[in-house]
Amino acid sequence: MGRLPGGGLAKGLAVTLRTMTRRSITRQYPEVQPDLPPRSRGVIALFEENCTVCMLCARECPDWCIYIDSHKETLPAEGGGRARTRNVLDRFAIDFALCMYCGICVEVCPFDALFWSPEFEYAEYDMAELTHEKERLREWMWTVPPPQAPDPAAEDPKELAAAEKAAARAARRPPGDAR
């Protein structure tokens, strides 16, 4: 009821005049690198030694932008046992033109083969070159920051308590008891 006509316009002009008198702060990007927050998401890095070709990352990816090829290799038996087979990774590629950086692949990897790297300068002139193979993904692995230290005030994880309880039960069990 007590509003003046054009009061909103006057407020808007006041904000404009206030910002016009301040000096703008512009960072010249290639010369001045941005200050990234800790643990920022840039690109997905691959630690190839941990990959068991379980295909969970490719199956869970909502964009189907992860391509994995592998073959089976037979390992000779040691000490008279039977020969073992294992999957060997031939190709691991991520199409960053399709990727929506949701992080599901990093979360579902049970063997810690995928990590977030803060590297963000991987633009290409051709969209077809945004499919990066395992060699390029491995280069980004060395830019991954170490994990944060746990909070000393936090309570222990439930899994740790369950594992300690199971170990105590196993230690009390007499030898030869196969429960």
PDB file of N, CA and C in Angstrom, residues 170 172-179:
ATOM      1  N   ALA A 170      36.184 -65.067  15.237  1.00  0.00           N
ATOM      2  CA  ALA A 170      37.033 -66.073  14.604  1.00  0.00           C
ATOM      3  C   ALA A 170      38.201 -66.451  15.504  1.00  0.00           C
ATOM      4  N   ARG A 172      38.143 -66.566  18.790  1.00  0.00           N
ATOM      5  CA  ARG A 172      37.645 -67.382  19.904  1.00  0.00           C
ATOM      6  C   ARG A 172      37.279 -68.788  19.484  1.00  0.00           C
ATOM      7  N   ARG A 173      37.038 -68.986  18.192  1.00  0.00           N
ATOM      8  CA  ARG A 173      36.597 -70.285  17.687  1.00  0.00           C
ATOM      9  C   ARG A 173      37.747 -71.295  17.795  1.00  0.00           C
ATOM     10  N   PRO A 174      37.460 -72.512  18.276  1.00  0.00           N
ATOM     11  CA  PRO A 174      38.532 -73.525  18.360  1.00  0.00           C
ATOM     12  C   PRO A 174      38.970 -73.978  16.973  1.00  0.00           C
ATOM     13  N   PRO A 175      40.246 -74.398  16.823  1.00  0.00           N
ATOM     14  CA  PRO A 175      40.712 -74.849  15.519  1.00  0.00           C
ATOM     15  C   PRO A 175      39.940 -76.083  15.078  1.00  0.00           C
ATOM     16  N   GLY A 176      39.621 -76.150  13.798  1.00  0.00           N
ATOM     17  CA  GLY A 176      38.862 -77.273  13.240  1.00  0.00           C
ATOM     18  C   GLY A 176      37.362 -77.039  13.233  1.00  0.00           C
ATOM     19  N   ASP A 177      36.869 -75.989  13.912  1.00  0.00           N
ATOM     20  CA  ASP A 177      35.457 -75.659  13.901  1.00  0.00           C
ATOM     21  C   ASP A 177      35.161 -74.873  12.630  1.00  0.00           C
ATOM     22  N   ALA A 178      34.321 -75.418  11.758  1.00  0.00           N
ATOM     23  CA  ALA A 178      34.097 -74.815  10.434  1.00  0.00           C
ATOM     24  C   ALA A 178      32.722 -74.179  10.336  1.00  0.00           C
ATOM     25  N   ARG A 179      32.339 -73.371  11.299  1.00  0.00           N
ATOM     26  CA  ARG A 179      31.034 -72.714  11.227  1.00  0.00           C
ATOM     27  C   ARG A 179      30.978 -71.672  10.212  1.00  0.00           C
TER      28      ARG A 179
END
